[in-house]
XYZ file of N, CA, C and O in Angstrom:
820
model
N -19.403 -16.931 16.436
C -19.825 -17.876 14.494
C -18.364 -16.673 14.746
O -17.893 -16.496 15.361
N -17.934 -17.620 13.900
C -15.846 -17.138 13.300
C -16.611 -15.574 11.817
O -17.291 -15.868 10.729
N -15.531 -15.296 12.761
C -15.768 -13.695 12.237
C -15.182 -14.145 10.906
O -14.183 -14.583 10.625
N -15.313 -13.191 9.920
C -13.836 -13.238 8.929
C -13.387 -13.056 8.351
O -12.952 -12.420 9.504
N -12.380 -13.425 8.192
C -11.523 -13.412 7.825
C -10.096 -11.545 6.848
O -11.252 -11.307 6.770
N -9.806 -11.532 7.376
C -8.670 -10.741 7.047
C -8.672 -10.175 5.574
O -8.347 -10.891 5.526
N -8.842 -8.785 4.949
C -8.445 -9.509 3.341
C -7.747 -7.592 3.156
O -7.367 -6.588 3.733
N -6.585 -7.762 2.330
C -5.242 -7.027 1.902
C -5.823 -6.466 0.491
O -5.400 -7.667 0.325
N -5.549 -5.672 0.434
C -5.051 -5.054 -1.100
C -3.915 -4.803 -1.113
O -3.647 -4.055 -0.343
N -2.641 -5.109 -2.014
C -1.467 -4.229 -2.487
C -2.126 -3.890 -3.511
O -1.935 -4.346 -4.963
N -1.399 -2.845 -4.162
C -1.485 -1.676 -4.696
C 0.067 -1.484 -5.166
O 0.447 -0.692 -4.705
N -0.009 -2.366 -6.690
C 1.452 -2.188 -6.725
C 1.844 -0.650 -7.858
O 1.451 -0.423 -8.816
N 2.417 0.124 -7.385
C 2.602 0.980 -8.657
C 3.914 1.323 -8.887
O 5.077 2.278 -9.673
N 4.074 -0.014 -10.100
C 5.308 -0.037 -10.514
C 4.388 1.226 -12.153
O 3.751 1.304 -11.810
N 5.981 1.180 -12.505
C 5.265 2.480 -14.149
C 5.117 1.193 -14.992
O 4.998 1.738 -15.741
N 5.970 0.155 -14.455
C 5.618 -0.844 -15.641
C 4.358 -1.694 -15.723
O 4.133 -2.020 -15.176
N 3.554 -1.384 -16.626
C 2.472 -2.144 -17.206
C 2.520 -4.081 -16.416
O 3.648 -4.100 -17.634
N 1.848 -4.676 -16.580
C 1.438 -6.031 -16.877
C 1.790 -6.599 -18.406
O 1.406 -5.690 -18.905
N 2.762 -7.285 -18.427
C 3.442 -8.694 -17.907
C 5.254 -8.186 -17.142
O 4.962 -9.199 -16.825
N 4.824 -6.696 -17.692
C 6.688 -6.849 -17.262
C 7.201 -7.072 -15.763
O 5.825 -6.708 -15.190
N 8.318 -7.477 -15.578
C 8.693 -8.030 -14.641
C 8.582 -6.377 -13.679
O 8.707 -5.700 -14.114
N 8.332 -7.049 -12.423
C 8.137 -5.226 -11.285
C 8.672 -5.962 -9.605
O 8.593 -7.008 -9.692
N 9.794 -5.228 -9.859
C 10.378 -5.367 -8.792
C 9.379 -5.537 -7.013
O 9.325 -5.660 -6.399
N 8.509 -4.227 -7.987
C 7.156 -3.643 -6.625
C 6.354 -4.845 -6.294
O 5.882 -4.545 -5.319
N 6.069 -5.165 -8.160
C 4.974 -6.310 -7.368
C 5.991 -7.592 -6.496
O 4.777 -8.362 -5.051
N 6.776 -8.150 -6.593
C 7.477 -9.012 -6.237
C 7.918 -8.144 -4.890
O 7.868 -9.434 -3.701
N 8.251 -8.066 -4.894
C 8.344 -6.884 -3.045
C 6.911 -7.194 -1.956
O 6.252 -7.593 -0.880
N 6.256 -7.063 -2.541
C 4.145 -6.593 -2.487
C 3.515 -7.910 -2.640
O 3.860 -8.464 -1.235
N 4.187 -9.100 -3.062
C 3.192 -10.512 -3.423
C 4.745 -11.259 -1.986
O 4.191 -12.032 -1.414
N 5.438 -11.139 -1.563
C 6.728 -11.507 -0.324
C 5.461 -10.794 0.820
O 5.701 -10.976 1.929
N 5.276 -9.780 0.775
C 4.171 -8.770 1.771
C 3.760 -10.131 1.863
O 2.605 -10.285 3.081
N 2.864 -9.682 0.708
C 0.817 -10.751 0.969
C 1.539 -12.785 1.173
O 0.428 -12.178 1.661
N 2.488 -12.892 0.962
C 3.478 -14.132 1.346
C 2.577 -14.137 2.945
O 2.397 -15.109 3.390
N 3.267 -13.669 3.654
C 3.533 -13.400 4.855
C 2.738 -12.543 5.829
O 1.595 -13.489 6.832
N 1.640 -12.307 5.109
C 0.335 -11.769 5.379
C -0.920 -12.497 5.446
O -1.408 -12.607 6.302
N -0.628 -13.477 4.285
C -1.586 -14.879 3.642
C -0.912 -16.301 5.459
O -2.190 -17.036 5.759
N 0.245 -15.971 5.660
C 0.295 -16.984 7.066
C 0.178 -16.268 8.006
O -0.785 -16.937 9.372
N -0.609 -15.067 8.432
C -1.597 -14.349 8.933
C -2.623 -14.850 9.250
O -3.063 -14.219 10.116
N -3.345 -15.762 8.378
C -4.674 -16.002 8.002
C -5.222 -14.377 6.842
O -6.655 -14.735 6.858
N -4.655 -13.852 6.306
C -5.324 -12.828 5.839
C -5.576 -13.220 4.947
O -4.159 -13.392 3.063
N -6.383 -12.888 3.682
C -6.790 -12.771 2.328
C -6.265 -11.634 2.154
O -6.379 -10.782 2.367
N -5.725 -11.963 -0.464
C -5.038 -10.610 0.066
C -5.068 -10.732 -2.076
O -5.372 -12.041 -2.097
N -5.064 -10.321 -2.100
C -5.110 -9.759 -3.686
C -4.217 -8.062 -3.974
O -4.108 -7.180 -3.375
N -4.024 -8.481 -4.587
C -2.773 -7.331 -6.091
C -3.108 -7.139 -7.291
O -3.578 -7.323 -7.928
N -3.095 -5.183 -7.069
C -3.669 -4.788 -8.733
C -2.846 -3.681 -8.716
O -1.509 -2.850 -7.899
N -1.912 -3.942 -10.098
C -0.696 -3.351 -10.786
C -1.399 -1.984 -10.821
O -2.349 -2.221 -11.888
N -1.710 -0.824 -10.064
C -2.063 0.360 -10.916
C -2.406 1.077 -12.539
O -2.981 1.606 -13.135
N -1.271 0.465 -12.952
C -1.060 1.154 -14.353
C -0.915 0.668 -14.935
O -1.521 0.883 -16.494
N -1.477 -0.633 -15.154
C -3.161 -0.757 -15.798
C -4.532 -0.880 -16.031
O -5.395 -0.814 -16.472
N -4.833 0.386 -14.722
C -6.044 1.133 -14.729
C -5.454 1.807 -15.475
O -3.969 2.836 -15.202
N -6.840 3.192 -15.485
C -7.461 4.183 -16.562
C -6.755 5.809 -14.745
O -7.803 4.751 -15.015
N -6.154 5.519 -14.295
C -6.435 6.744 -13.186
C -6.093 8.068 -13.437
O -4.866 8.199 -13.502
N -7.424 8.611 -13.202
C -7.112 9.845 -13.674
C -6.795 11.137 -12.839
O -7.324 10.365 -11.902
N -5.917 11.654 -12.909
C -5.495 12.866 -11.931
C -6.913 13.505 -11.733
O -8.125 13.837 -12.475
N -6.997 14.317 -10.104
C -7.879 14.699 -9.734
C -7.734 13.647 -7.359
O -7.033 13.185 -7.994
N -8.660 14.989 -7.274
C -9.192 14.863 -5.881
C -10.583 14.280 -4.850
O -10.592 14.567 -4.543
N -11.276 13.512 -6.247
C -12.201 13.208 -6.177
C -12.412 11.547 -6.584
O -11.530 10.623 -6.923
N -13.729 10.758 -6.030
C -13.331 9.336 -5.674
C -14.081 9.550 -7.294
O -13.822 7.557 -7.184
N -14.303 9.557 -7.736
C -14.900 9.499 -9.017
C -14.877 10.185 -9.991
O -15.231 11.497 -9.956
N -13.967 10.470 -11.539
C -13.582 11.848 -12.400
C -14.545 11.387 -13.226
O -13.860 12.381 -14.227
N -15.702 10.777 -13.760
C -15.677 10.277 -14.523
C -15.837 9.794 -15.851
O -15.014 8.740 -15.425
N -15.448 10.477 -17.570
C -15.574 9.351 -17.995
C -13.855 8.729 -18.210
O -13.237 9.235 -18.264
N -13.518 6.807 -18.306
C -12.734 6.874 -18.586
C -12.590 6.248 -17.447
O -11.183 6.079 -17.708
N -13.008 6.754 -16.355
C -11.567 7.320 -15.131
C -11.628 5.169 -14.279
O -12.970 5.329 -13.751
N -10.904 4.969 -14.139
C -11.150 3.454 -13.560
C -10.656 2.778 -12.033
O -10.745 2.419 -11.197
N -10.212 4.660 -11.743
C -10.279 4.644 -10.031
C -11.025 3.617 -9.311
O -11.021 3.340 -8.094
N -12.316 4.191 -9.411
C -13.511 3.935 -8.661
C -13.797 2.512 -8.248
O -13.933 1.972 -7.348
N -13.409 1.216 -9.163
C -12.956 0.054 -9.150
C -11.875 -0.027 -8.340
O -12.279 -1.906 -7.812
N -10.862 0.628 -8.733
C -9.952 -0.350 -7.141
C -10.348 0.689 -5.589
O -10.278 -0.108 -4.746
N -11.443 1.470 -5.721
C -11.889 2.333 -4.587
C -12.460 0.973 -3.619
O -12.337 0.937 -2.651
N -12.899 0.530 -4.367
C -14.233 -0.255 -4.257
C -13.626 -1.157 -3.093
O -13.683 -1.957 -1.897
N -12.399 -1.705 -4.010
C -11.226 -3.015 -3.363
C -11.091 -2.192 -1.744
O -11.243 -3.494 -0.865
N -10.270 -1.795 -1.989
C -9.883 -0.446 -0.484
C -11.153 0.047 0.641
O -10.535 -0.067 1.326
N -11.912 0.105 0.058
C -13.458 0.483 0.838
C -13.982 -1.353 1.708
O -14.473 -0.566 2.768
N -13.327 -2.500 0.939
C -13.750 -3.239 1.388
C -12.621 -4.330 2.221
O -13.428 -4.771 3.160
N -11.469 -3.564 1.826
C -10.407 -4.252 2.680
C -10.334 -4.158 4.299
O -10.411 -3.184 4.301
N -9.662 -5.044 4.727
C -8.040 -3.927 5.872
C -7.497 -4.094 6.144
O -6.941 -2.989 7.037
N -6.658 -3.681 5.562
C -5.206 -3.623 4.754
C -4.788 -3.332 3.194
O -5.332 -4.039 1.665
N -4.061 -2.098 3.083
C -3.853 -1.402 2.394
C -2.195 -2.009 2.652
O -1.831 -1.205 3.124
N -1.239 -2.525 1.852
C -0.655 -2.450 1.051
C -0.187 -1.413 -0.109
O -0.200 -1.877 -0.698
N 0.920 -0.577 -0.474
C 1.346 0.218 -0.961
C 2.869 -0.456 -1.075
O 3.667 0.228 -0.242
N 3.120 -0.550 -2.925
C 4.148 -0.516 -2.963
C 4.610 0.345 -4.321
O 3.883 0.236 -4.601
N 6.253 0.538 -3.893
C 6.584 1.525 -4.878
C 7.970 1.992 -5.188
O 8.630 1.317 -4.643
N 8.291 2.076 -6.250
C 9.560 2.470 -6.421
C 10.305 3.143 -6.569
O 9.408 4.319 -6.067
N 11.220 3.609 -6.551
C 12.232 5.449 -5.429
C 12.153 5.482 -7.598
O 13.295 4.638 -7.961
N 12.378 6.914 -7.825
C 12.410 6.209 -8.442
C 12.958 8.823 -8.364
O 12.026 9.603 -7.864
N 14.156 9.111 -8.422
C 14.696 10.518 -8.471
C 15.237 10.949 -6.751
O 14.770 12.541 -6.722
N 14.985 9.907 -6.030
C 14.284 9.787 -4.703
C 13.157 9.821 -3.474
O 13.094 10.370 -2.847
N 12.180 9.076 -5.476
C 11.079 9.996 -4.733
C 9.970 8.822 -5.187
O 10.572 7.749 -6.233
N 8.978 8.660 -4.204
C 7.674 8.154 -4.533
C 8.281 8.260 -6.416
O 7.630 9.137 -6.994
N 7.209 6.720 -7.021
C 6.897 7.237 -7.953
C 5.483 7.617 -8.285
O 4.525 7.986 -7.554
N 5.750 7.943 -9.843
C 4.604 8.516 -9.803
C 2.904 8.588 -9.453
O 1.647 8.917 -9.261
N 2.777 7.226 -9.911
C 1.559 6.588 -10.136
C 1.561 6.165 -8.000
O 0.433 6.311 -8.107
N 2.462 6.275 -7.644
C 2.057 6.297 -5.704
C 1.334 7.990 -5.794
O 1.012 8.126 -4.702
N 2.257 9.480 -5.746
C 1.314 10.349 -6.273
C 0.133 10.451 -6.797
O -0.915 10.659 -6.111
N -0.336 10.160 -7.628
C -1.674 9.899 -8.136
C -2.574 8.633 -7.054
O -3.756 9.717 -7.162
N -2.409 7.295 -6.761
C -3.355 6.734 -5.585
C -3.025 7.891 -4.525
O -4.638 7.777 -4.492
N -2.615 8.912 -3.492
C -2.293 9.408 -3.135
C -3.283 10.838 -2.479
O -4.187 10.646 -2.256
N -3.357 10.930 -4.040
C -4.333 12.167 -4.436
C -5.291 11.501 -4.511
O -6.565 12.464 -3.992
N -6.216 10.672 -4.890
C -6.992 9.984 -5.538
C -8.009 9.518 -3.438
O -9.326 9.905 -3.358
N -6.958 9.455 -3.205
C -7.030 8.900 -1.792
C -7.135 10.261 -1.040
O -8.016 9.764 0.070
N -7.357 10.859 -1.024
C -7.578 12.407 -0.461
C -8.442 12.583 -0.057
O -8.955 13.647 0.220
N -9.757 12.409 -1.578
C -10.780 12.144 -1.585
C -12.022 11.094 -0.060
O -12.752 11.940 0.064
N -11.682 10.605 -0.074
C -11.571 9.802 1.291
C -11.398 10.976 3.002
O -12.116 10.251 3.436
N -10.901 11.600 2.682
C -10.752 12.361 4.030
C -12.491 13.936 4.242
O -13.267 13.909 5.246
N -13.312 13.176 3.031
C -14.900 14.006 2.981
C -16.319 13.087 2.516
O -16.875 13.042 2.248
N -15.245 11.788 2.397
C -16.637 10.671 2.549
C -16.468 10.527 3.602
O -15.329 9.816 4.024
N -17.743 9.559 4.269
C -17.101 10.109 6.324
C -18.694 8.247 6.418
O -19.126 7.943 5.433
N -18.271 7.972 7.264
C -19.493 7.260 8.346
C -20.413 7.439 8.753
O -21.090 8.300 8.656
N -21.072 6.771 9.264
C -22.595 7.567 10.155
C -21.785 8.004 11.528
O -22.807 8.832 12.168
N -20.988 8.080 11.750
C -19.824 7.987 13.050
C -19.328 10.041 12.634
O -18.100 9.970 13.423
N -19.115 10.018 11.658
C -18.067 11.429 11.240
C -17.284 10.519 11.085
O -16.447 12.105 10.578
N -16.912 9.513 10.415
C -15.194 9.245 10.642
C -14.382 8.733 8.955
O -15.129 8.428 7.939
N -13.885 9.907 8.707
C -13.690 9.811 7.010
C -12.931 7.910 7.018
O -13.150 7.202 7.964
N -13.538 7.765 5.001
C -13.886 5.971 5.466
C -12.917 5.413 5.632
O -13.282 3.844 5.521
N -11.292 5.649 5.634
C -10.087 4.829 5.557
C -10.158 4.529 7.514
O -9.146 3.747 7.515
N -10.791 5.360 8.091
C -10.102 5.492 9.511
C -10.590 4.051 10.072
O -12.136 3.471 9.629
N -9.681 3.582 10.599
C -10.252 2.289 11.438
C -9.160 0.563 10.209
O -9.428 -0.768 10.775
N -8.986 1.829 9.391
C -7.898 0.755 8.750
C -5.763 0.487 8.191
O -5.865 2.018 8.641
N -5.773 -0.499 8.298
C -4.609 -0.412 8.681
C -3.710 0.155 7.012
O -4.355 -0.579 5.699
N -2.579 0.856 7.011
C -1.417 0.383 6.025
C -0.381 0.818 6.631
O 0.493 0.826 7.168
N 0.612 -0.425 5.324
C 1.731 -0.282 5.483
C 2.065 0.221 3.831
O 1.950 -0.150 2.991
N 4.037 -0.194 3.979
C 4.715 0.370 2.663
C 6.071 -0.378 3.074
O 6.436 -0.487 3.520
N 6.099 -0.400 0.866
C 6.732 -1.505 0.381
C 7.573 -0.703 -0.923
O 6.937 -0.589 -1.638
N 8.896 -1.016 -0.405
C 9.611 0.852 -1.558
C 11.116 -0.662 -2.209
O 12.005 -1.121 -0.833
N 11.127 -0.544 -3.260
C 12.389 -1.585 -3.915
C 12.998 -0.077 -4.577
O 12.642 1.281 -5.333
N 14.927 -0.286 -4.599
C 15.379 0.595 -6.047
C 17.016 1.137 -5.676
O 17.299 0.551 -3.750
N 17.380 0.742 -7.291
C 19.005 0.836 -7.300
C 19.685 2.322 -6.903
O 20.446 2.339 -7.227
N 18.985 3.350 -6.082
C 19.562 4.268 -5.323
C 18.870 4.525 -3.937
O 17.751 4.038 -3.918
N 19.495 5.335 -3.881
C 19.094 5.854 -2.173
C 18.255 6.224 -2.103
O 17.767 6.933 -2.627
N 17.195 6.544 -1.134
C 15.377 7.021 -0.885
C 14.532 6.302 -0.136
O 13.401 7.205 0.412
N 14.898 5.373 0.078
C 13.688 4.505 0.809
C 13.397 4.550 1.943
O 12.177 4.948 2.463
N 14.100 5.446 2.941
C 13.575 6.043 4.271
C 12.621 7.508 4.364
O 11.341 7.124 4.477
N 12.534 7.792 3.087
C 12.212 9.130 2.097
C 11.218 8.943 1.839
O 9.794 9.377 2.616
N 11.088 8.107 0.789
C 10.122 7.463 0.695
C 8.759 7.347 1.703
O 7.675 7.328 1.330
N 9.334 6.069 2.268
C 8.399 5.500 3.393
C 7.213 6.838 4.483
O 6.972 6.541 4.709
N 8.436 7.685 4.806
C 7.711 8.909 5.301
C 6.975 10.070 4.609
O 5.785 9.808 5.013
N 6.593 9.229 3.305
C 6.489 10.430 2.823
C 5.151 9.762 2.324
O 4.124 10.376 2.725
N 4.888 8.648 1.915
C 3.775 7.473 1.938
C 2.461 7.415 3.395
O 1.793 8.059 3.730
N 3.884 7.347 4.775
C 3.509 6.991 5.583
C 3.083 8.488 5.909
O 1.688 8.532 6.835
N 3.238 9.597 6.038
C 2.341 10.422 6.249
C 1.439 10.662 5.825
O 0.240 11.385 6.142
N 1.528 10.785 3.850
C -0.299 10.589 3.260
C -0.891 9.803 3.597
O -2.139 10.572 3.595
N -0.778 8.957 3.882
C -1.621 7.205 4.708
C -2.805 8.336 5.893
O -3.771 7.732 6.085
N -1.174 7.968 6.794
C -1.906 8.296 8.124
C -3.244 9.717 7.396
O -3.480 9.608 8.673
N -2.955 10.503 7.095
C -3.320 11.980 6.866
C -5.410 11.657 6.683
O -6.113 11.762 6.687
N -4.862 10.826 5.434
C -5.792 9.805 4.844
C -7.133 9.360 6.317
O -8.028 9.534 5.646
N -6.064 9.136 6.747
C -7.552 8.284 8.205
C -6.116 6.129 7.855
O -6.560 6.147 8.987
N -5.820 5.866 7.484
C -4.939 4.587 7.609
C -4.125 4.665 9.054
O -3.140 6.200 9.113
N -4.433 4.198 10.012
C -3.175 3.269 11.054
C -2.305 2.487 10.077
O -2.313 1.528 10.189
N -1.181 3.436 10.873
C 0.546 2.779 11.039
C 0.828 1.692 11.513
O 1.104 2.515 12.601
N 1.335 0.541 11.260
C 1.480 -0.147 12.575
C 2.929 -0.476 12.280
O 3.811 0.747 12.176
N 3.843 -0.325 13.985
C 4.469 -0.445 14.513
C 5.209 -1.010 13.417
O 5.400 -1.934 12.965
N 6.184 -0.953 13.032
C 7.118 -1.352 12.050
C 6.702 -2.037 10.317
O 6.952 -2.934 10.418
N 5.919 -0.686 10.197
C 5.101 -1.188 9.140
C 6.092 -0.736 7.508
O 4.820 -0.352 7.243
N 7.148 -0.751 7.279
C 7.306 -0.784 6.047
C 8.065 -2.156 5.738
O 8.828 -2.523 7.244
N 8.423 -2.128 4.667
C 10.032 -2.983 4.217
C 11.063 -2.622 3.411
O 9.701 -1.384 2.530
N 11.617 -2.330 2.715
C 12.108 -1.989 1.885
C 13.827 -2.709 1.029
O 14.009 -3.482 1.776
N 14.275 -2.359 0.415
C 15.403 -2.786 -0.612
C 16.375 -1.963 -1.173
O 15.144 -1.670 -2.050
N 16.905 -1.457 -0.343
C 18.040 -0.095 -1.231
C 19.241 -1.242 -2.134
O 19.853 -1.920 -1.159
N 19.228 -1.009 -3.936
C 20.309 -1.217 -4.409
C 21.679 -1.009 -4.916
O 21.008 0.179 -3.220
N 22.629 -1.210 -4.485
C 24.199 -0.221 -4.867
C 23.585 0.762 -5.270
O 22.940 0.355 -7.051
N 23.904 2.168 -4.981
C 23.464 3.115 -5.290
C 24.319 3.413 -7.197
O 25.083 2.920 -7.334
N 23.968 3.939 -8.070
C 23.889 4.322 -9.249
C 24.740 2.868 -9.853
O 24.947 2.743 -11.328
N 23.798 1.771 -9.762
C 24.093 -0.168 -10.414
C 22.379 -0.223 -10.494
O 21.558 0.004 -10.489
N 22.682 -1.469 -11.940
C 21.726 -1.898 -12.456
C 21.131 -2.920 -11.737
O 19.770 -3.272 -11.962
N 21.101 -3.949 -10.312
C 20.657 -4.773 -9.934
C 19.676 -4.298 -9.853
O 19.476 -2.982 -8.680
N 17.666 -4.570 -9.730
C 17.615 -4.619 -9.098
C 16.856 -5.433 -8.431
O 17.182 -7.575 -8.456
N 15.714 -5.941 -7.259
C 14.979 -6.376 -7.077
C 14.879 -7.870 -6.740
O 15.392 -8.965 -6.705
N 14.267 -8.294 -8.261
C 13.958 -9.210 -8.683
C 15.216 -9.636 -9.348
O 15.026 -11.317 -9.717
N 16.303 -9.440 -9.315
C 17.294 -10.250 -9.737
C 18.182 -10.870 -9.195
O 18.876 -12.299 -9.388
N 17.780 -10.917 -7.935
C 18.350 -11.104 -6.718
C 18.035 -12.497 -6.639
O 16.982 -13.540 -6.463
N 18.889 -13.287 -6.125
C 19.424 -15.114 -6.090
C 17.967 -15.687 -5.218
O 17.925 -16.558 -4.223
N 18.673 -14.139 -4.166
C 17.553 -15.159 -2.527
C 17.389 -13.404 -1.684
O 18.176 -12.063 -1.796
N 16.548 -13.111 -1.656
C 16.375 -12.158 -0.479
C 17.008 -12.197 0.970
O 17.739 -13.074 1.954
N 18.009 -11.085 0.865
C 18.176 -10.527 2.369
C 17.858 -10.898 3.516
O 16.418 -10.668 3.537
N 18.623 -11.580 4.457
C 17.831 -11.813 5.915
C 17.395 -10.420 6.698
O 15.912 -11.124 6.811
N 17.872 -9.396 6.185
C 16.881 -8.801 7.240
C 16.039 -8.316 6.073
O 15.525 -7.465 6.924
N 16.109 -8.116 5.032
C 14.515 -7.341 3.994
C 13.486 -8.072 4.613
O 12.483 -8.164 4.461
N 13.907 -9.442 4.324
C 12.532 -10.554 5.130
C 12.163 -10.569 6.098
O 10.598 -10.819 6.551
N 13.036 -10.167 7.057
C 12.643 -10.516 8.468
C 11.742 -9.005 9.184
O 10.225 -9.349 9.470
N 11.830 -7.156 7.828
C 11.306 -5.988 7.682
C 9.843 -6.064 7.437
O 8.721 -5.938 7.640
N 9.715 -7.101 6.245
C 8.174 -8.195 5.551
C 7.817 -8.547 6.716
O 6.429 -8.466 6.633
N 8.451 -9.425 7.170
C 7.591 -10.259 7.736
C 6.838 -9.942 9.736
O 5.922 -9.966 10.085
N 8.028 -8.747 10.448
C 7.591 -8.598 11.423
C 5.977 -7.326 10.373
O 4.859 -6.867 11.115
N 6.512 -5.996 9.469
C 5.546 -5.917 8.819
C 3.623 -6.091 9.337
O 2.769 -5.584 8.494
N 3.922 -7.230 7.980
C 2.877 -7.697 7.611
C 2.500 -8.599 9.033
O 0.992 -8.817 8.963
N 2.892 -9.052 10.242
C 2.644 -8.916 11.470
C 1.709 -8.278 11.852
O 0.737 -8.950 13.008
N 2.404 -7.296 12.482
C 1.743 -6.306 12.736
C 1.079 -5.525 12.235
O -0.238 -5.569 12.933
N 0.438 -5.568 11.059
C 0.038 -4.792 10.091
C -1.604 -5.826 10.740
O -2.698 -5.745 10.962
N -1.707 -7.201 10.476
C -2.615 -8.190 10.714
C -3.371 -7.961 12.277
O -4.099 -7.830 12.484
N -1.924 -8.094 13.395
C -2.300 -7.659 14.581
C -3.342 -6.400 14.526
O -4.542 -6.684 15.250
N -2.823 -5.095 14.070
C -3.058 -3.913 14.470
C -4.975 -4.264 13.502
O -5.384 -3.376 14.722
N -5.033 -4.692 12.201
C -6.259 -5.053 11.441
C -6.560 -5.955 12.357
O -9.086 -5.301 12.588
N -7.058 -6.133 13.170
C -8.004 -7.799 14.218
C -8.559 -6.636 14.926
O -9.539 -6.433 16.029
N -7.014 -5.495 15.503
C -7.773 -4.859 17.371
C -8.304 -3.907 16.631
O -9.124 -3.419 17.675
N -8.651 -3.629 15.856
C -9.094 -2.171 14.714
C -10.561 -2.508 14.584
O -11.484 -2.484 14.807
N -10.408 -3.984 14.236
C -12.176 -4.653 13.932
C -12.875 -4.515 15.315
O -13.972 -4.651 15.494
N -12.519 -4.579 16.381
C -12.685 -5.019 17.610
C -13.371 -3.829 18.539
O -13.856 -3.896 19.446
N -12.029 -2.661 18.159
C -12.611 -1.492 18.380
C -12.477 -0.433 18.011
O -11.382 0.197 17.745
N -13.197 0.126 16.812
C -13.050 0.911 16.059
C -12.633 2.032 16.755
O -13.500 2.722 17.848
N -12.233 3.330 16.305
C -11.834 4.532 16.434
C -13.461 4.977 17.255
O -14.081 4.828 16.635
N -13.444 6.104 18.391
C -14.711 6.268 18.710
C -15.330 7.753 17.257
O -14.143 8.234 16.549
N -16.476 7.415 17.601
C -17.724 8.757 16.603
C -16.656 9.604 16.772
O -16.037 10.411 17.396
N -16.498 10.459 15.226
C -15.845 12.120 15.539
C -17.427 12.889 15.535
O -17.179 14.635 15.277
N -18.773 12.486 15.583
C -19.718 14.322 16.222
C -19.545 14.130 16.984
O -18.704 13.643 18.547
């Protein structure tokens, strides 16, 4: 039997609610396009459209919509975390997502592995200020702590000229270097997810 297709969920951590144009969403869409070219089924979620309560539990109670997003993450193979750069850091929405994912360290499978161990994560960053490498590093550290595996060259980013107003979604075309990085991140993520599907990490027990 043919195994089911790999699946990916892109969490877009823009500060702008839908339907406002978002460079982070455009970057996430570009990653997802490349993932689909690798046979991966994709879905995109703009996190600010949901009421994600502060906290570090899987469910923070009344009004918390994180559990709806969490279910998508539990069932997918690849996470695409897309964030803008604000004041040299990931967006506050990104930080909240990472804080909520912290709960998965204490949620384990039958082999005592944290629930996100065996899943792959890539990071996509946009901004018209410096800081993409630092933002990627911050996100990678958090995602790896949570249990995600990071593929080789598992990020893509675009930084516009500092202190100017042009955004990623204002570009007439994607620069070749960015397109190449996006393609590599998606290709390596799909490859790694296939490997982990056939060879999970050893039990923690």
